[in-house]
Coordinates of C-alpha atoms and ligand atoms in Angstrom, one line a residue:
M1 CA -9.8 15.4 32.5
N2 CA -9.5 14.9 28.7
L3 CA -10.2 11.7 26.7
R4 CA -7.4 11.0 24.4
F5 CA -8.7 8.8 21.6
I6 CA -6.2 6.7 19.6
L7 CA -7.1 5.0 16.3
G8 CA -5.9 1.7 15.2
D9 CA -3.2 3.0 12.8
Q10 CA -1.8 5.4 15.6
L11 CA -0.1 2.9 17.8
N12 CA 2.9 5.0 19.0
L13 CA 3.7 6.6 22.1
K14 CA 4.9 9.6 20.4
I15 CA 1.7 10.2 18.8
S16 CA 0.5 13.9 19.0
S17 CA -2.7 13.1 20.8
L18 CA -0.7 11.7 23.8
S19 CA 2.0 14.7 23.9
D20 CA 0.8 16.7 26.9
I21 CA -1.1 13.8 28.6
D22 CA -2.0 14.2 32.3
M23 CA -1.3 10.5 33.3
K24 CA -3.2 10.6 36.5
A25 CA -6.3 12.5 35.3
D26 CA -6.7 11.5 31.5
V27 CA -8.4 8.5 30.0
I28 CA -6.9 6.9 26.8
F29 CA -9.6 5.4 24.7
M30 CA -9.2 2.8 22.0
C31 CA -12.1 0.4 20.4
E32 CA -12.4 -2.3 18.0
V33 CA -15.6 -1.6 16.1
W34 CA -17.6 -3.6 13.7
D35 CA -18.1 -0.7 11.2
E36 CA -14.3 -0.2 10.7
A37 CA -13.6 -3.8 10.5
S38 CA -16.6 -4.5 7.9
Y39 CA -17.0 -1.4 5.8
V40 CA -14.9 -3.4 3.3
K41 CA -14.1 -7.0 3.8
H42 CA -10.5 -6.7 4.9
H43 CA -8.3 -9.8 4.7
K44 CA -8.6 -11.8 7.8
K45 CA -4.7 -11.3 8.5
K46 CA -5.2 -7.6 8.2
I47 CA -7.9 -7.5 10.8
S48 CA -6.0 -10.0 13.1
F49 CA -3.1 -8.0 12.8
I50 CA -4.6 -4.4 13.4
F51 CA -6.6 -5.9 16.6
S52 CA -3.5 -7.8 18.0
A53 CA -1.3 -4.7 17.6
M54 CA -4.0 -2.5 19.1
R55 CA -4.5 -4.8 22.2
H56 CA -0.8 -5.0 22.7
F57 CA -0.5 -1.2 22.6
A58 CA -3.3 -1.0 25.1
Q59 CA -1.4 -3.4 27.3
E60 CA 1.9 -1.4 27.0
L61 CA 0.2 1.9 27.9
K62 CA -1.4 0.3 31.1
N63 CA 2.1 -1.2 31.9
K64 CA 3.4 2.2 31.9
G65 CA 0.7 3.5 34.2
Y66 CA -1.7 5.2 31.9
N67 CA -5.5 4.8 32.5
V68 CA -6.7 2.9 29.5
H69 CA -10.3 2.2 28.4
Y70 CA -10.3 -0.4 25.7
T71 CA -13.5 -1.9 23.9
T72 CA -13.1 -5.4 22.4
L73 CA -15.2 -6.2 19.3
K74 CA -17.4 -8.7 21.4
D75 CA -17.9 -6.4 24.4
P76 CA -21.6 -6.4 25.1
E77 CA -21.7 -2.6 25.5
N78 CA -19.7 -1.9 22.0
T79 CA -22.0 0.2 20.1
G80 CA -20.2 -0.6 16.7
S81 CA -18.8 2.7 15.4
F82 CA -16.2 5.4 16.3
K83 CA -18.7 8.0 16.7
S84 CA -21.2 6.0 18.9
E85 CA -18.4 4.4 21.1
V86 CA -16.7 8.0 21.6
Q87 CA -20.1 9.3 22.5
R88 CA -20.8 6.2 25.1
I89 CA -17.2 6.9 26.7
V90 CA -17.8 10.6 26.8
H91 CA -21.0 9.9 28.7
T92 CA -19.1 7.6 31.1
Y93 CA -16.2 9.7 31.9
K94 CA -17.4 13.3 31.2
P95 CA -14.3 14.6 30.0
F96 CA -13.5 18.3 29.3
K97 CA -12.8 17.6 25.6
V98 CA -11.6 14.8 23.3
I99 CA -8.2 15.1 22.0
V100 CA -7.3 12.9 18.7
T101 CA -4.6 12.9 16.2
E102 CA -6.0 13.5 12.7
P103 CA -7.2 10.1 11.2
S104 CA -5.2 9.2 8.3
E105 CA -8.4 8.8 5.9
Y106 CA -10.6 11.3 4.5
R107 CA -13.5 9.2 5.4
V108 CA -12.8 9.2 9.2
L109 CA -11.8 12.8 9.4
T110 CA -15.0 13.9 7.5
D111 CA -17.1 11.7 10.0
M112 CA -15.3 13.1 13.0
K113 CA -15.7 16.5 12.0
K114 CA -19.6 16.1 12.2
W115 CA -19.5 14.5 15.8
N116 CA -21.9 16.3 18.0
L117 CA -20.6 15.5 21.5
H118 CA -21.4 18.8 23.1
I119 CA -17.7 19.1 24.2
P120 CA -14.8 20.1 21.9
V121 CA -13.0 17.6 19.8
E122 CA -9.4 18.9 19.2
I123 CA -7.8 17.3 16.1
R124 CA -4.1 17.5 16.1
S125 CA -1.8 17.1 13.0
D126 CA 0.0 13.6 12.7
G127 CA 3.6 14.6 13.3
R128 CA 4.6 11.0 11.9
F129 CA 4.5 12.2 8.4
L130 CA 7.4 14.2 7.3
C131 CA 5.6 16.7 5.1
S132 CA 2.7 18.5 6.3
H133 CA -0.5 19.3 4.3
K134 CA 0.4 22.9 4.0
E135 CA 3.9 22.3 3.0
F136 CA 2.7 19.8 0.4
E137 CA 0.1 22.4 -0.9
H138 CA 2.7 25.0 -1.0
W139 CA 5.2 22.7 -3.0
A140 CA 2.1 21.5 -5.5
N141 CA 0.7 25.0 -6.0
G142 CA 0.8 26.0 -9.6
R143 CA 2.1 22.8 -10.9
K144 CA 0.1 21.1 -13.5
Q145 CA 1.6 17.8 -13.0
M146 CA 3.4 16.6 -10.0
K147 CA 6.8 14.9 -10.4
M148 CA 7.7 12.7 -7.4
E149 CA 11.5 13.2 -8.0
Y150 CA 11.6 17.0 -7.4
F151 CA 9.5 16.5 -4.3
Y152 CA 11.9 13.9 -3.1
R153 CA 14.9 16.1 -3.6
E154 CA 13.2 18.7 -1.4
M155 CA 12.5 16.2 1.5
R156 CA 16.2 15.1 1.3
K157 CA 17.3 18.6 1.9
K158 CA 14.8 19.3 4.5
Y159 CA 15.9 16.3 6.7
S160 CA 19.3 16.4 5.6
I161 CA 19.4 12.9 4.4
L162 CA 22.3 11.3 2.3
M163 CA 23.5 15.1 1.8
E164 CA 27.1 16.3 1.9
D165 CA 26.4 20.0 2.5
D166 CA 23.7 21.0 -0.4
K167 CA 24.9 18.2 -2.7
P168 CA 23.5 14.6 -2.7
V169 CA 25.9 11.8 -1.4
G170 CA 27.7 10.2 -4.5
G171 CA 26.8 13.1 -6.8
K172 CA 23.5 11.7 -7.8
W173 CA 19.9 12.0 -6.4
N174 CA 18.6 8.9 -7.7
Y175 CA 20.3 5.4 -8.4
D176 CA 17.4 3.7 -9.9
S177 CA 19.2 2.8 -13.2
E178 CA 21.3 0.4 -11.1
N179 CA 18.2 -1.3 -9.4
R180 CA 16.6 -3.4 -12.3
K181 CA 18.6 -6.5 -12.1
P182 CA 16.4 -9.5 -13.3
P183 CA 16.4 -12.4 -10.8
K184 CA 19.1 -14.9 -10.7
E185 CA 18.3 -18.7 -10.4
K186 CA 20.1 -19.2 -7.1
L187 CA 19.6 -16.3 -4.8
N188 CA 20.0 -17.0 -1.2
I189 CA 17.2 -15.0 0.1
P190 CA 17.0 -14.6 3.9
Q191 CA 14.0 -15.5 5.8
T192 CA 11.6 -12.6 6.7
Y193 CA 10.8 -11.7 10.3
T194 CA 8.4 -14.1 12.0
S195 CA 7.2 -14.2 15.6
E196 CA 5.1 -16.8 17.4
P197 CA 1.4 -15.6 18.5
D198 CA 1.0 -15.2 21.9
N199 CA -2.2 -15.5 24.0
I200 CA -3.5 -12.2 23.0
T201 CA -2.7 -12.9 19.4
N202 CA -4.4 -16.3 19.7
D203 CA -7.6 -14.7 21.1
V204 CA -7.6 -12.3 18.3
I205 CA -7.3 -15.1 15.7
K206 CA -10.2 -17.0 17.2
L207 CA -12.3 -13.9 17.1
V208 CA -11.4 -13.2 13.6
S209 CA -12.0 -16.8 12.5
E210 CA -15.5 -16.8 14.1
N211 CA -16.7 -13.4 13.0
F212 CA -15.1 -12.8 9.6
S213 CA -15.1 -16.2 8.2
N214 CA -16.6 -14.9 4.9
H215 CA -13.8 -12.5 4.5
F216 CA -10.9 -13.2 1.8
G217 CA -7.6 -14.5 3.1
D218 CA -5.7 -17.1 5.4
I219 CA -5.2 -16.3 8.9
D220 CA -2.7 -19.1 9.6
P221 CA 0.2 -19.0 9.9
F222 CA 0.2 -15.7 11.6
Y223 CA 3.9 -14.2 12.1
F224 CA 3.6 -10.6 12.0
A225 CA 5.2 -8.3 14.6
I226 CA 2.5 -6.9 16.9
T227 CA 4.5 -4.8 19.4
R228 CA 7.0 -2.0 18.8
E229 CA 9.7 -4.2 20.2
Q230 CA 9.0 -6.9 17.7
A231 CA 8.6 -4.3 14.9
L232 CA 12.1 -2.8 15.8
H233 CA 13.4 -6.4 15.6
A234 CA 12.1 -6.7 12.0
L235 CA 13.6 -3.3 11.1
E236 CA 17.0 -4.5 12.6
K237 CA 16.8 -7.8 10.7
F238 CA 16.0 -6.0 7.4
I239 CA 19.0 -3.6 7.8
Q240 CA 21.3 -6.5 8.6
E241 CA 20.1 -8.9 6.2
R242 CA 18.1 -7.7 3.2
L243 CA 19.0 -3.9 2.8
I244 CA 22.4 -4.9 0.9
S245 CA 20.4 -6.3 -2.0
F246 CA 17.2 -4.2 -1.8
G247 CA 18.3 -2.1 -4.8
D248 CA 19.6 -4.8 -6.9
Y249 CA 16.6 -7.0 -6.8
Q250 CA 13.9 -4.4 -6.2
D251 CA 12.0 -5.0 -9.3
A252 CA 12.6 -8.7 -9.4
M253 CA 10.1 -11.5 -8.9
I254 CA 10.7 -15.2 -8.2
Q255 CA 8.1 -17.9 -8.0
N256 CA 7.4 -19.0 -4.3
E257 CA 9.6 -16.1 -3.2
P258 CA 7.0 -13.7 -1.9
W259 CA 9.4 -11.5 0.3
M260 CA 12.5 -11.0 -2.0
Y261 CA 14.8 -8.4 -0.6
H262 CA 12.0 -5.9 0.3
S263 CA 11.8 -4.6 3.9
H264 CA 8.1 -5.8 4.7
L265 CA 8.0 -2.8 7.0
S266 CA 4.9 -1.0 5.6
F267 CA 2.4 -2.8 7.9
Y268 CA 4.3 -1.6 10.9
I269 CA 5.1 1.9 9.6
N270 CA 1.5 2.4 8.6
C271 CA 0.0 1.5 11.9
G272 CA 2.5 3.4 14.1
L273 CA 4.7 0.6 15.4
L274 CA 7.6 2.1 13.5
L275 CA 8.3 5.7 12.5
P276 CA 9.2 6.5 8.9
L277 CA 12.0 8.8 10.0
E278 CA 13.8 6.1 12.3
C279 CA 13.5 3.5 9.3
V280 CA 15.2 5.9 7.1
Q281 CA 17.9 6.9 9.6
A282 CA 18.6 3.2 10.2
A283 CA 19.3 2.8 6.4
E284 CA 21.3 5.8 6.2
H285 CA 23.6 4.7 9.2
A286 CA 24.0 1.4 7.5
Y287 CA 25.3 3.1 4.5
N288 CA 27.8 5.4 6.8
E289 CA 29.0 2.2 8.5
G290 CA 29.7 0.7 5.0
K291 CA 27.1 -2.1 5.4
A292 CA 25.0 -1.3 2.5
P293 CA 25.6 0.1 -0.8
L294 CA 24.3 3.4 -2.0
N295 CA 22.0 2.3 -4.8
A296 CA 20.2 0.1 -2.1
V297 CA 20.1 2.8 0.6
E298 CA 19.0 5.6 -1.6
G299 CA 16.4 3.4 -3.2
F300 CA 14.8 2.5 0.2
I301 CA 15.2 6.0 1.6
R302 CA 13.4 7.3 -1.7
Q303 CA 10.3 5.1 -1.2
I304 CA 9.7 6.2 2.3
I305 CA 10.6 10.0 2.2
G306 CA 9.7 10.2 -1.5
W307 CA 6.9 7.8 -2.7
R308 CA 5.3 7.6 0.6
E309 CA 4.9 11.2 1.5
Y310 CA 4.1 12.2 -2.1
V311 CA 1.2 9.8 -2.5
R312 CA -0.1 11.0 1.1
G313 CA 0.4 14.6 -0.3
I314 CA -1.6 13.8 -3.4
Y315 CA -4.4 12.1 -1.4
W316 CA -5.1 15.2 0.8
L317 CA -4.8 17.7 -1.9
K318 CA -7.2 15.8 -4.3
M319 CA -9.7 14.3 -2.0
P320 CA -12.8 13.8 -2.2
D321 CA -12.9 14.1 -6.0
Y322 CA -9.9 11.9 -6.3
E323 CA -12.0 8.9 -5.5
Q324 CA -14.4 9.5 -8.4
S325 CA -11.7 9.5 -11.2
N326 CA -12.1 7.4 -14.0
F327 CA -10.2 9.2 -16.9
L328 CA -10.0 6.2 -19.2
E329 CA -13.6 5.3 -18.4
A330 CA -12.9 1.8 -17.5
K331 CA -15.9 -0.2 -16.5
R332 CA -14.9 -3.9 -16.6
T333 CA -15.9 -6.1 -13.5
L334 CA -13.1 -7.5 -11.4
P335 CA -12.6 -11.2 -12.6
H336 CA -13.4 -13.6 -9.9
F337 CA -9.8 -15.2 -10.1
F338 CA -8.7 -12.1 -8.0
W339 CA -10.4 -13.7 -5.3
G340 CA -8.2 -16.9 -5.5
E341 CA -10.1 -18.9 -8.2
E342 CA -8.0 -20.6 -10.7
T343 CA -6.4 -18.7 -13.7
Q344 CA -4.0 -20.3 -16.3
M345 CA -1.8 -16.9 -16.3
N346 CA 0.9 -18.1 -13.9
C347 CA 2.0 -14.5 -12.9
L348 CA -1.4 -13.5 -11.7
R349 CA -1.9 -17.0 -10.3
Q350 CA 1.1 -16.7 -8.0
C351 CA 0.7 -13.1 -6.9
I352 CA -3.0 -13.6 -6.0
K353 CA -1.9 -16.8 -4.0
E354 CA 0.7 -15.1 -2.1
T355 CA -1.6 -12.1 -1.4
K356 CA -4.2 -14.6 0.0
E357 CA -1.5 -16.2 2.2
N358 CA 0.4 -13.3 3.5
A359 CA -1.8 -10.2 3.1
Y360 CA 1.2 -9.0 1.3
A361 CA 2.7 -8.6 -2.4
H362 CA 5.8 -6.6 -3.0
H363 CA 5.6 -3.5 -5.1
I364 CA 6.4 -4.9 -8.6
Q365 CA 3.9 -7.7 -8.3
R366 CA 1.2 -4.9 -7.2
L367 CA 2.3 -2.9 -9.9
M368 CA 3.5 -4.7 -12.9
V369 CA 1.6 -7.9 -12.6
L370 CA -1.8 -7.2 -10.9
G371 CA -1.8 -3.4 -11.5
N372 CA -0.7 -3.8 -15.3
F373 CA -3.5 -6.6 -15.8
S374 CA -6.2 -4.2 -14.3
L375 CA -5.1 -1.3 -16.4
I376 CA -4.7 -3.2 -19.7
A377 CA -7.9 -5.3 -19.2
G378 CA -9.9 -1.9 -18.4
L379 CA -11.0 -3.0 -14.8
D380 CA -13.3 -0.5 -13.0
P381 CA -11.3 1.7 -10.7
D382 CA -13.9 1.3 -7.8
E383 CA -13.6 -2.4 -8.0
V384 CA -9.9 -2.5 -8.1
N385 CA -9.5 0.1 -5.3
E386 CA -12.0 -2.0 -3.0
W387 CA -9.8 -5.2 -3.9
Y388 CA -6.5 -3.6 -2.8
M389 CA -8.0 -2.0 0.1
I390 CA -9.1 -5.5 1.2
V391 CA -6.1 -7.5 0.5
Y392 CA -3.1 -5.9 1.9
A393 CA -2.3 -5.7 5.5
D394 CA -0.7 -2.2 4.9
A395 CA -3.9 -0.8 3.1
Y396 CA -5.4 2.6 4.3
Q397 CA -7.1 4.7 1.9
W398 CA -4.5 7.5 2.0
V399 CA -1.7 5.3 0.4
E400 CA -3.9 2.7 -1.4
L401 CA -6.0 5.3 -3.3
P402 CA -3.4 7.2 -5.1
N403 CA -1.2 4.0 -5.8
V404 CA -4.3 2.4 -7.5
T405 CA -6.0 5.3 -9.2
G406 CA -3.0 7.3 -9.9
M407 CA -0.1 5.0 -10.4
I408 CA -1.7 1.9 -11.8
L409 CA -5.0 2.8 -13.5
F410 CA -4.0 6.4 -14.8
A411 CA -7.5 7.0 -13.8
D412 CA -6.5 10.5 -12.6
G413 CA -5.4 11.4 -16.2
G414 CA -1.6 11.7 -15.4
F415 CA -1.6 13.8 -12.2
L416 CA 0.4 11.5 -10.1
G417 CA 2.4 10.0 -12.8
S418 CA 3.2 11.0 -16.2
K419 CA 2.6 7.7 -18.1
P420 CA 0.5 4.5 -17.5
Y421 CA 2.6 1.6 -16.4
A422 CA 1.5 -0.6 -19.1
A423 CA 3.5 -3.5 -20.2
S424 CA 3.6 -6.6 -22.3
G425 CA 4.6 -10.1 -21.2
S426 CA 8.0 -9.5 -22.0
Y427 CA 8.6 -7.2 -19.1
I428 CA 7.1 -9.8 -16.8
N429 CA 9.4 -12.4 -18.4
K430 CA 12.5 -10.4 -18.1
M431 CA 11.9 -9.6 -14.3
S432 CA 10.5 -12.9 -13.1
N433 CA 10.6 -16.7 -13.6
Y434 CA 6.9 -16.9 -13.8
C435 CA 6.5 -17.3 -17.6
K436 CA 8.4 -20.7 -17.5
G437 CA 5.6 -22.3 -15.5
C438 CA 2.7 -20.8 -17.6
R439 CA 0.3 -22.4 -20.0
Y440 CA 0.7 -19.3 -22.1
K441 CA 3.8 -18.6 -24.3
V442 CA 5.2 -15.3 -23.5
S443 CA 7.1 -15.3 -27.0
K444 CA 3.8 -15.6 -29.0
K445 CA 2.0 -12.4 -29.9
N446 CA -1.5 -13.7 -31.0
G447 CA -3.4 -16.8 -31.0
P448 CA -5.0 -18.9 -28.3
D449 CA -1.6 -19.7 -26.7
A450 CA -0.1 -16.0 -26.8
C451 CA 0.4 -14.4 -23.6
P452 CA -2.5 -12.3 -23.0
F453 CA -0.4 -9.4 -21.7
N454 CA 0.9 -9.3 -25.2
Y455 CA -2.2 -8.4 -27.3
L456 CA -4.0 -6.7 -24.4
Y457 CA -1.0 -4.2 -24.2
W458 CA -1.6 -3.1 -27.8
D459 CA -5.4 -3.3 -27.4
F460 CA -5.1 -1.1 -24.4
L461 CA -3.2 1.7 -26.7
I462 CA -5.9 1.2 -29.3
R463 CA -8.9 1.5 -27.1
N464 CA -7.4 4.5 -25.5
E465 CA -5.8 6.3 -28.4
D466 CA -7.9 9.3 -28.3
K467 CA -7.0 9.9 -24.6
L468 CA -3.4 8.8 -24.7
C469 CA -1.9 9.5 -28.1
R470 CA -0.9 13.0 -27.1
N471 CA 1.1 11.8 -24.1
H472 CA 4.7 12.3 -25.3
R473 CA 6.0 9.4 -23.0
L474 CA 3.8 7.1 -25.3
S475 CA 4.8 8.7 -28.7
M476 CA 7.1 5.9 -29.7
M477 CA 4.5 3.2 -28.9
Y478 CA 1.8 5.0 -31.0
K479 CA 4.4 5.4 -33.7
T480 CA 5.1 1.7 -33.6
L481 CA 1.4 1.1 -33.7
G482 CA 1.0 3.3 -36.8
R483 CA 3.4 1.3 -38.6
M484 CA 1.8 -2.0 -37.7
E485 CA 0.4 -4.1 -40.7
D486 CA -3.4 -4.0 -40.6
D487 CA -3.9 -7.8 -40.3
K488 CA -1.6 -7.6 -37.3
V489 CA -3.8 -4.9 -35.8
Q490 CA -6.7 -7.0 -36.5
A491 CA -5.2 -10.2 -34.8
I492 CA -4.7 -8.0 -31.6
K493 CA -8.2 -6.8 -31.5
E494 CA -9.6 -10.1 -32.2
D495 CA -7.6 -11.9 -29.5
S496 CA -8.4 -9.2 -27.0
R497 CA -12.1 -9.3 -27.8
R498 CA -12.2 -13.1 -27.4
F499 CA -10.0 -13.0 -24.1
L500 CA -12.1 -10.2 -22.7
K501 CA -15.3 -11.7 -23.6
M502 CA -14.2 -14.9 -21.7
L503 CA -13.2 -12.8 -18.9
D504 CA -16.7 -11.1 -18.7
N505 CA -18.5 -14.5 -18.8
N506 CA -16.4 -15.7 -16.0
E507 CA -14.6 -18.4 -18.1
K508 CA -11.4 -19.9 -17.1
V509 CA -8.6 -17.7 -18.7
Ligands
FAD601 P1 9.6 -1.9 0.4 O1 9.7 -2.3 -1.0 O2 10.7 -2.4 1.3 O3 9.7 -0.2 0.5 C1 10.0 0.5 1.8 C2 8.8 1.3 2.2 O4 8.6 2.3 1.3 C3 7.5 0.6 2.3 O5 7.2 -0.1 3.6 C4 6.5 1.7 2.0 O6 6.3 2.4 3.6 C5 7.3 2.9 1.4 N1 6.7 2.7 -0.2 C6 7.3 1.9 -1.0 N2 6.6 2.2 -2.2 C7 5.5 3.2 -1.9 C8 4.4 3.6 -2.6 N3 4.2 3.5 -3.9 N4 3.5 4.2 -1.9 C9 3.7 4.4 -0.6 N5 4.8 4.2 0.3 C10 5.6 3.4 -0.5 N6 1.6 0.7 0.3 C11 1.0 0.7 1.4 O7 1.7 1.1 2.3 N7 -0.2 0.5 1.5 C12 -0.9 0.1 0.4 O8 -2.2 0.0 0.7 C13 -0.3 0.1 -0.6 N8 -1.0 -0.1 -2.0 C14 -0.5 -0.1 -3.2 C15 -1.2 -0.5 -4.4 C16 -0.6 -0.4 -5.6 C17 -1.4 -0.9 -6.8 C18 0.8 -0.3 -5.7 C19 1.5 -0.2 -7.1 C20 1.5 0.1 -4.6 C21 0.9 0.0 -3.2 N9 1.7 0.4 -2.3 C22 1.0 0.3 -0.9 C23 3.1 0.8 -2.2 C24 4.0 -0.3 -1.9 O9 4.0 -1.5 -3.0 C25 4.0 -1.0 -0.7 O10 4.4 0.0 0.2 C26 5.3 -2.0 -0.4 O11 4.9 -3.1 -1.5 C27 5.2 -2.5 1.0 O12 6.1 -3.5 1.1 P2 7.6 -3.4 1.9 O13 7.3 -2.6 3.1 O14 8.4 -4.5 1.7 O15 8.3 -2.3 0.8
DLZ602 C1 -8.2 -1.1 9.7 C2 -9.0 -1.1 11.0 C3 -9.8 -2.1 11.3 C4 -10.2 -3.3 10.5 N1 -10.4 -2.1 12.5 C5 -10.2 -0.9 13.4 C6 -10.9 -0.8 14.7 O1 -11.8 -1.7 15.0 N2 -10.6 0.3 15.4 C7 -9.7 1.2 15.0 O2 -9.5 2.1 15.8 N3 -9.1 1.1 13.9 C8 -9.3 0.0 13.1 N4 -8.6 0.0 11.7 C9 -7.7 1.1 11.5 C10 -8.5 2.5 11.1 O3 -9.3 2.0 9.8 C11 -7.6 3.5 10.8 O4 -7.1 3.9 12.2 C12 -8.6 4.7 10.3 O5 -9.3 4.4 9.2 C13 -7.7 5.8 10.0 O6 -8.5 6.9 9.3
SF4_603 FE1 2.1 -13.9 -17.1 FE2 2.2 -14.0 -19.9 FE3 4.2 -15.0 -18.5 FE4 2.0 -16.3 -18.6 S1 3.3 -15.9 -20.1 S2 3.2 -15.9 -16.6 S3 0.4 -14.7 -18.5 S4 3.5 -12.8 -18.5

């Protein structure tokens, strides 16, 4: 017999480690382990979600007649780590070999390769991803700088998605220019998918409340899908109700509207309840049926077969060095308000509040509010990475790290993206209604009432001039800076120095 080991983000019957299972003889092993739940202090909702989804998947396997051995966190025999748990179970069942699908994270794979079990450990590639490591390496080979757009076109062709022969449907590959509508006041945003916790989920919620009370985040209310059936329902609901406006309002933010027209499917795709290709095909089908416009469908599909595969490719291409990247030598400690303390900056206050409640923020909140601030305030990449790993229920290092180190912090020196996503308050004001409820004035450039994003933006360019001034995508900004009056530059530096000092002293900003 063989032992089939399934990790918490591999919850799918089609996972490669199950492909040739002998139902009668083989044992499927899953475990909740303390090491994994606490190597960073994951958001309580994230742990609850993963444990509940794991328990439901184990139940589904048992109902289908598989032999399943499942260790719960509080099982008296639980030894606390993947390695020691697999050792223990191998000792019990004496399998011929252990079969596992490649862990999504470098940390876990490296550890697994060092396991000394005295039997073979067969590590299979993860067929859920649409681009293999080899294929990505081949595509990236010889390129000094990556470009997601070109990678994305290859993926469209490979999977024949939104294609008419060898041409993109509609004549263009990318409809992003149509996807930047500012928010309207009275948008009728549908409710997102919710489900009532069942007994299994309630047990998990109790377990997490009792054992992880010092972790960030709210458990209640808990409403995520935790079975494949529910996740398929969430996908269906997105396709029917939100996809139509996904493109138009993709970059928009509205106070107290955490979900907007996004899909909220990343939790389910990343842990295996949904397959990326089925989400893409559902959106393409909606387009073919005339139920959603091309700008929305193409935009959604690009996020999955483009960005998602691209960041994963970069992660495996660049690890382990990528983790150490700090091109801009940013050192500032993460401000306390990231953990929910008060800040007077309304945009940050709202995004952090919603993150605490939902273990979710949509892309533009992560990128242009939280990420933009982290970049222009010069926050330490290690601390920012740890925060993003902790707070989002969809966070695994393969997807979190490239988005933080590469996309928001430019800490990889421009390998993933060609320019830093730095912006002043006017971007946030254009794309949200946060500024209306803010103590700072977005129209003011300097002084104690000015929006901090306004002076920090220029100060960021000044502070990093030697590293960024040759970036041709920033040349306009450096020209504008060069033309600025001296007293204006002094005011920017002075305001930034004052603000950053308050931040360092943990004073309320
Ligand atoms: P939608 O807006 O509906 O997009 C559809 C799908 O596209 C997502 O479900 C996701 O699977 C994929 N996608 C979109 N953008 C990206 C991207 N940049 N990288 C990878 N996949 C993408 N995504 C994670 O899954 N886990 C993370 O830990 C994570 N950390 C992020 C950190 C930062 C700083 C930034 C800027 C982005 C991060 N993202 C992460 C990407 C993106 O913000 C989330 O995938 C998205 O917000 C999830 O919400 P959604 O399902 O409603 O996405
Ligand atoms: C995120 C997570 C947590 C919190 N706990 C577990 C766990 O106890 N058992 C498990 O199998 N998986 C867990 N996960 C998901 C893993 O972190 C994820 O599967 C690996 O990191 C992938 O490399
Ligand atoms: Fe954020 Fe500045 Fe707007 Fe306040 S004024 S919400 S700090 S962008």
